[in-house]
mmCIF file of C-alpha atoms in Angstrom:
data_model
loop_
_atom_site.group_PDB
_atom_site.id
_atom_site.type_symbol
_atom_site.label_atom_id
_atom_site.label_comp_id
_atom_site.label_asym_id
_atom_site.label_seq_id
_atom_site.Cartn_x
_atom_site.Cartn_y
_atom_site.Cartn_z
ATOM 1 C CA GLY A 1 -18.078 -66.372 5.200
ATOM 2 C CA ALA A 2 -18.389 -62.631 5.929
ATOM 3 C CA VAL A 3 -17.911 -62.872 9.674
ATOM 4 C CA VAL A 4 -17.597 -59.690 11.699
ATOM 5 C CA SER A 5 -16.428 -59.911 15.296
ATOM 6 C CA GLN A 6 -17.115 -57.170 17.818
ATOM 7 C CA HIS A 7 -15.589 -56.923 21.269
ATOM 8 C CA PRO A 8 -16.506 -56.509 24.047
ATOM 9 C CA SER A 9 -20.120 -57.611 23.922
ATOM 10 C CA TRP A 10 -21.042 -55.907 27.173
ATOM 11 C CA VAL A 11 -19.530 -53.051 29.165
ATOM 12 C CA ILE A 12 -20.576 -51.431 32.432
ATOM 13 C CA CYS A 13 -18.495 -48.526 33.639
ATOM 14 C CA LYS A 14 -18.601 -45.324 35.650
ATOM 15 C CA SER A 15 -19.452 -41.931 34.217
ATOM 16 C CA GLY A 16 -16.372 -40.172 32.844
ATOM 17 C CA THR A 17 -14.653 -43.352 31.705
ATOM 18 C CA SER A 18 -13.507 -43.836 28.117
ATOM 19 C CA VAL A 19 -14.531 -47.088 26.452
ATOM 20 C CA LYS A 20 -12.988 -48.695 23.374
ATOM 21 C CA ILE A 21 -14.924 -51.080 21.146
ATOM 22 C CA GLU A 22 -13.209 -53.204 18.505
ATOM 23 C CA CYS A 23 -14.673 -54.406 15.227
ATOM 24 C CA ARG A 24 -12.859 -57.017 13.133
ATOM 25 C CA SER A 25 -13.649 -58.625 9.821
ATOM 26 C CA LEU A 26 -12.416 -62.186 10.274
ATOM 27 C CA ASP A 27 -12.523 -63.698 6.819
ATOM 28 C CA PHE A 28 -12.489 -60.752 4.432
ATOM 29 C CA GLN A 29 -10.846 -57.393 3.993
ATOM 30 C CA ALA A 30 -13.281 -54.598 4.780
ATOM 31 C CA THR A 31 -12.875 -51.560 2.574
ATOM 32 C CA THR A 32 -15.479 -49.765 4.643
ATOM 33 C CA MET A 33 -16.704 -50.143 8.195
ATOM 34 C CA PHE A 34 -19.733 -48.478 9.728
ATOM 35 C CA TRP A 35 -20.675 -47.686 13.308
ATOM 36 C CA TYR A 36 -24.301 -47.608 14.419
ATOM 37 C CA ARG A 37 -26.108 -46.885 17.657
ATOM 38 C CA GLN A 38 -29.466 -48.364 18.592
ATOM 39 C CA PHE A 39 -31.589 -47.190 21.510
ATOM 40 C CA PRO A 40 -34.310 -49.475 22.936
ATOM 41 C CA LYS A 41 -37.259 -50.060 20.589
ATOM 42 C CA GLN A 42 -35.663 -47.879 17.909
ATOM 43 C CA SER A 43 -33.967 -48.667 14.642
ATOM 44 C CA LEU A 44 -30.270 -48.424 13.884
ATOM 45 C CA MET A 45 -28.860 -44.948 13.455
ATOM 46 C CA LEU A 46 -25.641 -44.548 11.507
ATOM 47 C CA MET A 47 -22.977 -42.682 13.457
ATOM 48 C CA ALA A 48 -20.034 -42.721 11.086
ATOM 49 C CA THR A 49 -18.454 -44.335 8.048
ATOM 50 C CA SER A 50 -14.840 -45.432 8.228
ATOM 51 C CA ASN A 51 -12.461 -46.238 5.383
ATOM 52 C CA GLU A 52 -9.073 -47.818 6.007
ATOM 53 C CA GLY A 53 -6.311 -45.273 6.328
ATOM 54 C CA SER A 54 -8.519 -42.196 6.177
ATOM 55 C CA LYS A 55 -10.526 -40.111 8.591
ATOM 56 C CA ALA A 56 -14.020 -41.243 9.441
ATOM 57 C CA THR A 57 -17.031 -39.409 8.059
ATOM 58 C CA TYR A 58 -19.504 -38.579 10.803
ATOM 59 C CA GLU A 59 -23.238 -38.179 10.418
ATOM 60 C CA GLN A 60 -24.858 -34.912 11.319
ATOM 61 C CA GLY A 61 -25.244 -34.486 15.062
ATOM 62 C CA VAL A 62 -22.557 -37.015 16.015
ATOM 63 C CA GLU A 63 -19.677 -35.459 17.950
ATOM 64 C CA LYS A 64 -16.405 -36.537 16.372
ATOM 65 C CA ASP A 65 -14.406 -35.543 19.457
ATOM 66 C CA LYS A 66 -16.553 -37.735 21.654
ATOM 67 C CA PHE A 67 -16.751 -40.761 19.382
ATOM 68 C CA LEU A 68 -13.232 -41.401 18.122
ATOM 69 C CA ILE A 69 -12.943 -43.820 15.244
ATOM 70 C CA ASN A 70 -9.735 -45.420 14.042
ATOM 71 C CA HIS A 71 -9.579 -47.699 11.018
ATOM 72 C CA ALA A 72 -5.947 -48.744 11.042
ATOM 73 C CA SER A 73 -6.173 -51.806 8.812
ATOM 74 C CA LEU A 74 -8.512 -53.546 6.396
ATOM 75 C CA THR A 75 -9.690 -55.848 9.168
ATOM 76 C CA LEU A 76 -9.912 -53.619 12.235
ATOM 77 C CA SER A 77 -11.806 -50.497 13.232
ATOM 78 C CA THR A 78 -12.183 -49.138 16.742
ATOM 79 C CA LEU A 79 -14.717 -46.802 18.315
ATOM 80 C CA THR A 80 -13.732 -45.009 21.505
ATOM 81 C CA VAL A 81 -16.457 -43.327 23.512
ATOM 82 C CA THR A 82 -14.576 -40.655 25.435
ATOM 83 C CA SER A 83 -15.715 -39.423 28.857
ATOM 84 C CA ALA A 84 -18.875 -41.492 28.614
ATOM 85 C CA HIS A 85 -22.029 -40.355 30.411
ATOM 86 C CA PRO A 86 -25.305 -42.156 31.154
ATOM 87 C CA GLU A 87 -26.921 -40.726 28.023
ATOM 88 C CA ASP A 88 -24.283 -42.569 25.963
ATOM 89 C CA SER A 89 -25.669 -45.879 27.199
ATOM 90 C CA SER A 90 -26.833 -47.749 24.122
ATOM 91 C CA PHE A 91 -26.299 -50.745 21.867
ATOM 92 C CA TYR A 92 -23.359 -50.007 19.556
ATOM 93 C CA ILE A 93 -23.081 -52.110 16.408
ATOM 94 C CA CYS A 94 -20.410 -52.162 13.743
ATOM 95 C CA SER A 95 -20.688 -53.467 10.225
ATOM 96 C CA ALA A 96 -18.201 -54.130 7.465
ATOM 97 C CA ARG A 97 -18.351 -54.463 3.732
ATOM 98 C CA THR A 98 -15.984 -55.099 0.871
ATOM 99 C CA GLY A 99 -16.515 -53.565 -2.539
ATOM 100 C CA ASN A 100 -20.196 -53.490 -3.410
ATOM 101 C CA GLU A 101 -21.148 -56.391 -1.167
ATOM 102 C CA PRO A 102 -23.862 -55.953 1.497
ATOM 103 C CA GLN A 103 -22.902 -54.894 4.986
ATOM 104 C CA HIS A 104 -22.394 -57.631 7.553
ATOM 105 C CA PHE A 105 -22.872 -56.809 11.201
ATOM 106 C CA GLY A 106 -20.947 -57.609 14.339
ATOM 107 C CA ASP A 107 -22.755 -58.932 17.408
ATOM 108 C CA GLY A 108 -22.954 -55.499 19.000
ATOM 109 C CA THR A 109 -21.725 -54.001 22.262
ATOM 110 C CA ARG A 110 -24.152 -53.135 25.009
ATOM 111 C CA LEU A 111 -22.756 -50.129 26.858
ATOM 112 C CA SER A 112 -24.113 -49.115 30.248
ATOM 113 C CA ILE A 113 -22.752 -45.999 31.937
ATOM 114 C CA LEU A 114 -23.532 -45.651 35.629
ATOM 115 C CA GLN B 1 -34.526 -36.179 4.119
ATOM 116 C CA LYS B 2 -34.144 -39.746 3.016
ATOM 117 C CA GLU B 3 -36.764 -41.907 4.691
ATOM 118 C CA VAL B 4 -37.602 -45.560 4.836
ATOM 119 C CA GLU B 5 -41.017 -46.454 6.165
ATOM 120 C CA GLN B 6 -42.262 -49.782 7.423
ATOM 121 C CA ASN B 7 -45.505 -50.770 9.102
ATOM 122 C CA SER B 8 -44.300 -51.264 12.660
ATOM 123 C CA GLY B 9 -46.801 -53.993 13.455
ATOM 124 C CA PRO B 10 -46.713 -56.114 15.401
ATOM 125 C CA LEU B 11 -47.643 -58.587 12.691
ATOM 126 C CA SER B 12 -48.921 -61.884 13.993
ATOM 127 C CA VAL B 13 -49.349 -64.936 11.765
ATOM 128 C CA PRO B 14 -50.006 -68.606 12.509
ATOM 129 C CA GLU B 15 -47.323 -71.180 11.922
ATOM 130 C CA GLY B 16 -47.264 -72.298 8.293
ATOM 131 C CA ALA B 17 -48.833 -69.099 6.957
ATOM 132 C CA ILE B 18 -47.274 -66.488 4.678
ATOM 133 C CA ALA B 19 -45.962 -63.363 6.393
ATOM 134 C CA SER B 20 -45.891 -60.234 4.248
ATOM 135 C CA LEU B 21 -43.656 -57.319 5.226
ATOM 136 C CA ASN B 22 -43.744 -54.004 3.394
ATOM 137 C CA CYS B 23 -41.412 -51.052 3.004
ATOM 138 C CA THR B 24 -41.499 -47.768 1.098
ATOM 139 C CA TYR B 25 -38.638 -45.361 0.526
ATOM 140 C CA SER B 26 -38.511 -41.717 -0.413
ATOM 141 C CA ASP B 27 -35.214 -41.370 -2.309
ATOM 142 C CA ARG B 28 -35.997 -42.210 -5.923
ATOM 143 C CA VAL B 29 -32.333 -42.772 -6.849
ATOM 144 C CA SER B 30 -31.850 -45.545 -4.290
ATOM 145 C CA GLN B 31 -30.187 -48.546 -5.885
ATOM 146 C CA SER B 32 -29.754 -51.298 -3.308
ATOM 147 C CA PHE B 33 -32.326 -52.788 -0.987
ATOM 148 C CA PHE B 34 -31.896 -55.163 1.911
ATOM 149 C CA TRP B 35 -33.920 -57.052 4.458
ATOM 150 C CA TYR B 36 -32.313 -57.784 7.808
ATOM 151 C CA ARG B 37 -33.674 -59.881 10.660
ATOM 152 C CA GLN B 38 -32.942 -58.807 14.232
ATOM 153 C CA TYR B 39 -33.704 -60.966 17.218
ATOM 154 C CA SER B 40 -34.211 -59.218 20.543
ATOM 155 C CA GLY B 41 -30.882 -58.109 22.002
ATOM 156 C CA LYS B 42 -28.944 -59.209 18.933
ATOM 157 C CA SER B 43 -27.491 -57.440 15.918
ATOM 158 C CA PRO B 44 -29.086 -57.527 12.441
ATOM 159 C CA GLU B 45 -28.590 -60.521 10.176
ATOM 160 C CA LEU B 46 -28.809 -60.176 6.387
ATOM 161 C CA ILE B 47 -31.756 -62.108 4.929
ATOM 162 C CA MET B 48 -32.065 -60.818 1.382
ATOM 163 C CA SER B 49 -30.605 -58.247 -0.966
ATOM 164 C CA ILE B 50 -32.301 -57.064 -4.151
ATOM 165 C CA TYR B 51 -31.107 -54.585 -6.744
ATOM 166 C CA SER B 52 -33.459 -54.796 -9.742
ATOM 167 C CA ASN B 53 -37.205 -54.755 -10.245
ATOM 168 C CA GLY B 54 -39.060 -57.999 -9.804
ATOM 169 C CA ASP B 55 -38.870 -60.944 -7.458
ATOM 170 C CA LYS B 56 -35.904 -62.668 -5.882
ATOM 171 C CA GLU B 57 -36.382 -65.966 -4.100
ATOM 172 C CA ASP B 58 -34.132 -67.661 -1.555
ATOM 173 C CA GLY B 59 -35.623 -70.665 0.195
ATOM 174 C CA ARG B 60 -38.741 -69.580 2.079
ATOM 175 C CA PHE B 61 -38.005 -65.903 1.480
ATOM 176 C CA THR B 62 -39.032 -63.806 -1.527
ATOM 177 C CA ALA B 63 -38.100 -60.161 -1.918
ATOM 178 C CA GLN B 64 -40.052 -58.000 -4.339
ATOM 179 C CA LEU B 65 -38.909 -54.630 -5.663
ATOM 180 C CA ASN B 66 -40.865 -52.022 -7.582
ATOM 181 C CA LYS B 67 -38.723 -48.942 -8.147
ATOM 182 C CA ALA B 68 -41.505 -47.040 -9.918
ATOM 183 C CA SER B 69 -43.650 -47.313 -6.804
ATOM 184 C CA GLN B 70 -40.612 -47.014 -4.474
ATOM 185 C CA TYR B 71 -41.741 -50.148 -2.746
ATOM 186 C CA VAL B 72 -39.971 -53.273 -1.531
ATOM 187 C CA SER B 73 -41.488 -56.233 0.266
ATOM 188 C CA LEU B 74 -40.487 -59.495 1.888
ATOM 189 C CA LEU B 75 -42.631 -62.615 1.872
ATOM 190 C CA ILE B 76 -41.905 -65.453 4.267
ATOM 191 C CA ARG B 77 -43.578 -68.714 3.279
ATOM 192 C CA ASP B 78 -44.337 -71.518 5.724
ATOM 193 C CA SER B 79 -43.638 -69.206 8.657
ATOM 194 C CA GLN B 80 -42.043 -70.821 11.700
ATOM 195 C CA PRO B 81 -41.964 -69.670 15.334
ATOM 196 C CA SER B 82 -38.207 -69.199 14.874
ATOM 197 C CA ASP B 83 -38.987 -66.483 12.307
ATOM 198 C CA SER B 84 -40.370 -64.327 15.131
ATOM 199 C CA ALA B 85 -38.136 -61.258 15.153
ATOM 200 C CA THR B 86 -37.953 -57.642 14.035
ATOM 201 C CA TYR B 87 -37.444 -57.289 10.288
ATOM 202 C CA LEU B 88 -35.554 -54.222 9.123
ATOM 203 C CA CYS B 89 -35.774 -52.798 5.629
ATOM 204 C CA ALA B 90 -32.631 -50.939 4.565
ATOM 205 C CA VAL B 91 -31.932 -48.826 1.504
ATOM 206 C CA SER B 92 -28.650 -47.650 0.022
ATOM 207 C CA GLY B 93 -27.954 -44.810 -2.384
ATOM 208 C CA ASN B 94 -26.563 -44.812 -5.896
ATOM 209 C CA ALA B 95 -22.929 -45.112 -6.855
ATOM 210 C CA GLY B 96 -21.200 -41.755 -6.841
ATOM 211 C CA GLY B 97 -23.730 -40.202 -4.513
ATOM 212 C CA THR B 98 -22.950 -39.131 -0.985
ATOM 213 C CA SER B 99 -25.129 -41.891 0.410
ATOM 214 C CA TYR B 100 -23.520 -44.672 -1.633
ATOM 215 C CA GLY B 101 -22.896 -47.702 0.537
ATOM 216 C CA LYS B 102 -24.611 -46.144 3.549
ATOM 217 C CA LEU B 103 -27.744 -47.825 4.781
ATOM 218 C CA THR B 104 -30.873 -46.021 5.865
ATOM 219 C CA PHE B 105 -33.019 -48.293 8.001
ATOM 220 C CA GLY B 106 -36.737 -48.368 8.495
ATOM 221 C CA GLN B 107 -38.074 -48.554 12.020
ATOM 222 C CA GLY B 108 -38.617 -52.301 11.704
ATOM 223 C CA THR B 109 -41.657 -54.577 11.723
ATOM 224 C CA ILE B 110 -42.117 -56.931 14.652
ATOM 225 C CA LEU B 111 -43.238 -60.358 13.432
ATOM 226 C CA THR B 112 -44.690 -62.988 15.738
ATOM 227 C CA VAL B 113 -45.364 -66.489 14.429
ATOM 228 C CA HIS B 114 -47.572 -68.387 16.844
ATOM 229 C CA PRO B 115 -47.845 -72.190 16.928
#
Protein backbone atom coordinates (compact mmCIF):
# COMPACT_ATOMS: atom_id res chain seq x y z
CA GLY A 1 0.00 0.00 0.00
CA ALA A 2 0.82 3.73 0.03
CA VAL A 3 2.05 3.94 -3.55
CA VAL A 4 2.86 7.33 -5.03
CA SER A 5 3.40 7.62 -8.76
CA GLN A 6 5.30 10.51 -10.31
CA HIS A 7 5.49 11.28 -14.01
CA PRO A 8 7.58 11.87 -16.02
CA SER A 9 10.68 10.36 -14.49
CA TRP A 10 13.06 12.27 -16.74
CA VAL A 11 12.76 15.47 -18.75
CA ILE A 12 15.24 17.29 -20.97
CA CYS A 13 14.09 20.52 -22.53
CA LYS A 14 15.27 23.88 -23.81
CA SER A 15 15.58 26.99 -21.68
CA GLY A 16 12.32 28.94 -21.55
CA THR A 17 10.10 25.88 -21.74
CA SER A 18 7.44 25.16 -19.12
CA VAL A 19 7.43 21.66 -17.66
CA LYS A 20 4.58 19.93 -15.83
CA ILE A 21 5.18 17.12 -13.35
CA GLU A 22 2.35 14.95 -12.05
CA CYS A 23 2.12 13.25 -8.67
CA ARG A 24 -0.58 10.66 -7.98
CA SER A 25 -1.45 8.64 -4.92
CA LEU A 26 -2.55 5.31 -6.37
CA ASP A 27 -4.08 3.45 -3.47
CA PHE A 28 -5.01 6.12 -0.94
CA GLN A 29 -6.48 9.58 -0.78
CA ALA A 30 -3.79 12.14 -0.02
CA THR A 31 -4.97 14.96 2.20
CA THR A 32 -1.61 16.65 1.75
CA MET A 33 1.04 16.50 -0.93
CA PHE A 34 4.53 17.96 -0.73
CA TRP A 35 7.01 19.00 -3.39
CA TYR A 36 10.75 18.77 -2.79
CA ARG A 37 13.85 19.61 -4.78
CA GLN A 38 17.18 17.86 -4.36
CA PHE A 39 20.45 19.08 -5.86
CA PRO A 40 23.38 16.66 -6.27
CA LYS A 41 24.94 15.50 -2.99
CA GLN A 42 22.44 17.56 -0.99
CA SER A 43 19.42 16.64 1.07
CA LEU A 44 15.80 17.22 0.17
CA MET A 45 14.55 20.78 0.43
CA LEU A 46 10.82 21.34 0.82
CA MET A 47 9.42 23.69 -1.80
CA ALA A 48 5.73 23.75 -0.98
CA THR A 49 2.87 22.02 0.80
CA SER A 50 -0.34 21.37 -1.09
CA ASN A 51 -3.78 20.56 0.29
CA GLU A 52 -6.61 19.45 -1.97
CA GLY A 53 -8.79 22.32 -3.09
CA SER A 54 -6.71 25.09 -1.55
CA LYS A 55 -3.72 27.17 -2.52
CA ALA A 56 -0.28 25.73 -1.92
CA THR A 57 1.89 27.05 0.88
CA TYR A 58 5.37 27.87 -0.36
CA GLU A 59 8.56 27.80 1.66
CA GLN A 60 10.60 30.93 2.04
CA GLY A 61 12.64 31.69 -1.06
CA VAL A 62 10.52 29.60 -3.44
CA GLU A 63 8.90 31.67 -6.19
CA LYS A 64 5.21 30.82 -6.37
CA ASP A 65 4.86 32.35 -9.84
CA LYS A 66 7.63 30.17 -11.17
CA PHE A 67 6.62 26.92 -9.50
CA LEU A 68 2.88 26.56 -10.00
CA ILE A 69 1.19 23.91 -7.92
CA ASN A 70 -2.30 22.58 -8.47
CA HIS A 71 -3.92 20.03 -6.18
CA ALA A 72 -7.21 19.42 -7.93
CA SER A 73 -8.18 16.14 -6.29
CA LEU A 74 -7.27 13.90 -3.38
CA THR A 75 -5.11 11.77 -5.66
CA LEU A 76 -3.42 14.27 -7.97
CA SER A 77 -1.10 17.24 -7.58
CA THR A 78 0.88 18.90 -10.34
CA LEU A 79 3.98 21.08 -10.30
CA THR A 80 4.63 23.29 -13.31
CA VAL A 81 8.05 24.85 -13.67
CA THR A 82 7.38 27.90 -15.81
CA SER A 83 10.00 29.34 -18.18
CA ALA A 84 12.59 26.91 -16.89
CA HIS A 85 16.28 27.85 -16.95
CA PRO A 86 19.43 25.77 -16.44
CA GLU A 87 19.56 26.68 -12.75
CA ASP A 88 16.18 24.95 -12.33
CA SER A 89 17.78 21.65 -13.30
CA SER A 90 17.34 19.35 -10.33
CA PHE A 91 15.68 16.21 -8.99
CA TYR A 92 12.07 17.04 -8.11
CA ILE A 93 10.29 14.67 -5.73
CA CYS A 94 6.71 14.65 -4.53
CA SER A 95 5.32 12.97 -1.47
CA ALA A 96 1.83 12.31 -0.20
CA ARG A 97 0.27 11.58 3.14
CA THR A 98 -3.15 10.93 4.56
CA GLY A 99 -4.11 12.03 8.04
CA ASN A 100 -1.21 11.59 10.43
CA GLU A 101 0.47 8.85 8.43
CA PRO A 102 4.11 9.24 7.31
CA GLN A 103 4.87 10.76 3.94
CA HIS A 104 5.41 8.38 1.04
CA PHE A 105 7.51 9.52 -1.87
CA GLY A 106 7.15 9.27 -5.62
CA ASP A 107 10.05 8.07 -7.75
CA GLY A 108 11.14 11.61 -8.58
CA THR A 109 11.58 13.57 -11.80
CA ARG A 110 15.03 14.43 -13.06
CA LEU A 111 14.78 17.75 -14.88
CA SER A 112 17.56 18.94 -17.16
CA ILE A 113 17.28 22.35 -18.80
CA LEU A 114 19.64 22.99 -21.69
CA GLN B 1 15.94 27.82 12.46
CA LYS B 2 14.90 24.23 12.76
CA GLU B 3 17.87 21.96 12.10
CA VAL B 4 18.47 18.27 11.81
CA GLU B 5 22.06 17.13 11.99
CA GLN B 6 23.54 13.83 10.93
CA ASN B 7 27.13 12.65 10.71
CA SER B 8 27.62 12.67 6.95
CA GLY B 9 30.05 9.77 6.94
CA PRO B 10 30.72 7.89 4.86
CA LEU B 11 30.19 5.06 7.32
CA SER B 12 31.73 1.79 6.25
CA VAL B 13 30.94 -1.51 7.97
CA PRO B 14 31.65 -5.13 7.07
CA GLU B 15 28.84 -7.43 6.05
CA GLY B 16 27.10 -8.90 9.09
CA ALA B 17 28.09 -6.06 11.42
CA ILE B 18 25.83 -3.54 13.15
CA ALA B 19 25.61 -0.12 11.50
CA SER B 20 24.77 2.76 13.83
CA LEU B 21 23.37 6.00 12.41
CA ASN B 22 22.83 9.07 14.55
CA CYS B 23 20.74 12.22 14.31
CA THR B 24 20.16 15.25 16.51
CA TYR B 25 17.48 17.90 16.12
CA SER B 26 17.16 21.42 17.42
CA ASP B 27 13.39 21.95 17.72
CA ARG B 28 12.43 20.65 21.16
CA VAL B 29 8.71 20.42 20.31
CA SER B 30 9.26 18.01 17.42
CA GLN B 31 6.89 15.07 17.68
CA SER B 32 7.50 12.66 14.81
CA PHE B 33 10.74 11.14 13.65
CA PHE B 34 11.52 9.14 10.55
CA TRP B 35 14.35 7.30 8.89
CA TYR B 36 14.37 7.11 5.11
CA ARG B 37 16.74 5.18 2.86
CA GLN B 38 17.74 6.69 -0.47
CA TYR B 39 19.63 4.78 -3.11
CA SER B 40 21.67 6.79 -5.59
CA GLY B 41 19.41 8.42 -8.18
CA LYS B 42 16.25 7.24 -6.45
CA SER B 43 13.70 8.85 -4.15
CA PRO B 44 13.57 8.22 -0.38
CA GLU B 45 11.95 5.08 0.99
CA LEU B 46 10.47 5.01 4.50
CA ILE B 47 12.34 2.61 6.80
CA MET B 48 11.11 3.48 10.28
CA SER B 49 8.90 5.94 12.10
CA ILE B 50 9.06 6.59 15.84
CA TYR B 51 6.98 8.91 17.98
CA SER B 52 7.73 8.12 21.64
CA ASN B 53 10.86 7.67 23.72
CA GLY B 54 12.52 4.30 23.67
CA ASP B 55 13.23 1.65 21.08
CA LYS B 56 11.19 0.46 18.14
CA GLU B 57 12.22 -2.67 16.29
CA ASP B 58 11.25 -3.82 12.80
CA GLY B 59 13.19 -6.78 11.46
CA ARG B 60 16.88 -5.88 11.30
CA PHE B 61 16.16 -2.22 12.04
CA THR B 62 15.86 -0.58 15.46
CA ALA B 63 15.06 3.09 15.93
CA GLN B 64 15.85 4.75 19.24
CA LEU B 65 14.43 8.07 20.41
CA ASN B 66 15.47 10.23 23.34
CA LYS B 67 13.48 13.46 23.35
CA ALA B 68 15.29 14.83 26.41
CA SER B 69 18.57 14.64 24.54
CA GLN B 70 16.92 15.52 21.19
CA TYR B 71 18.52 12.48 19.69
CA VAL B 72 17.30 9.72 17.39
CA SER B 73 19.29 6.81 16.03
CA LEU B 74 18.93 3.87 13.68
CA LEU B 75 20.66 0.54 14.18
CA ILE B 76 20.91 -1.94 11.33
CA ARG B 77 21.78 -5.45 12.46
CA ASP B 78 23.39 -8.06 10.22
CA SER B 79 24.21 -5.39 7.64
CA GLN B 80 24.05 -6.49 4.01
CA PRO B 81 25.66 -4.96 0.91
CA SER B 82 22.13 -4.11 -0.25
CA ASP B 83 21.84 -1.79 2.76
CA SER B 84 24.46 0.48 1.16
CA ALA B 85 22.65 3.77 0.61
CA THR B 86 22.19 7.25 2.05
CA TYR B 87 20.09 7.27 5.21
CA LEU B 88 18.06 10.39 5.86
CA CYS B 89 16.78 11.41 9.27
CA ALA B 90 13.60 13.50 9.11
CA VAL B 91 11.73 15.35 11.84
CA SER B 92 8.21 16.74 11.89
CA GLY B 93 6.68 19.38 14.14
CA ASN B 94 3.87 19.17 16.66
CA ALA B 95 0.18 19.20 15.88
CA GLY B 96 -1.17 22.71 15.60
CA GLY B 97 2.22 24.20 14.86
CA THR B 98 3.16 25.71 11.54
CA SER B 99 5.57 22.88 10.85
CA TYR B 100 3.06 20.10 11.56
CA GLY B 101 3.30 17.41 8.93
CA LYS B 102 6.26 19.06 7.22
CA LEU B 103 9.51 17.16 7.25
CA THR B 104 12.89 18.70 7.90
CA PHE B 105 15.63 16.43 6.61
CA GLY B 106 19.17 15.98 7.78
CA GLN B 107 21.93 16.00 5.20
CA GLY B 108 22.05 12.20 5.18
CA THR B 109 24.65 9.61 6.15
CA ILE B 110 26.23 7.53 3.41
CA LEU B 111 26.49 3.89 4.49
CA THR B 112 28.66 1.36 2.70
CA VAL B 113 28.48 -2.31 3.65
CA HIS B 114 31.42 -4.19 2.19
CA PRO B 115 31.48 -7.97 1.69
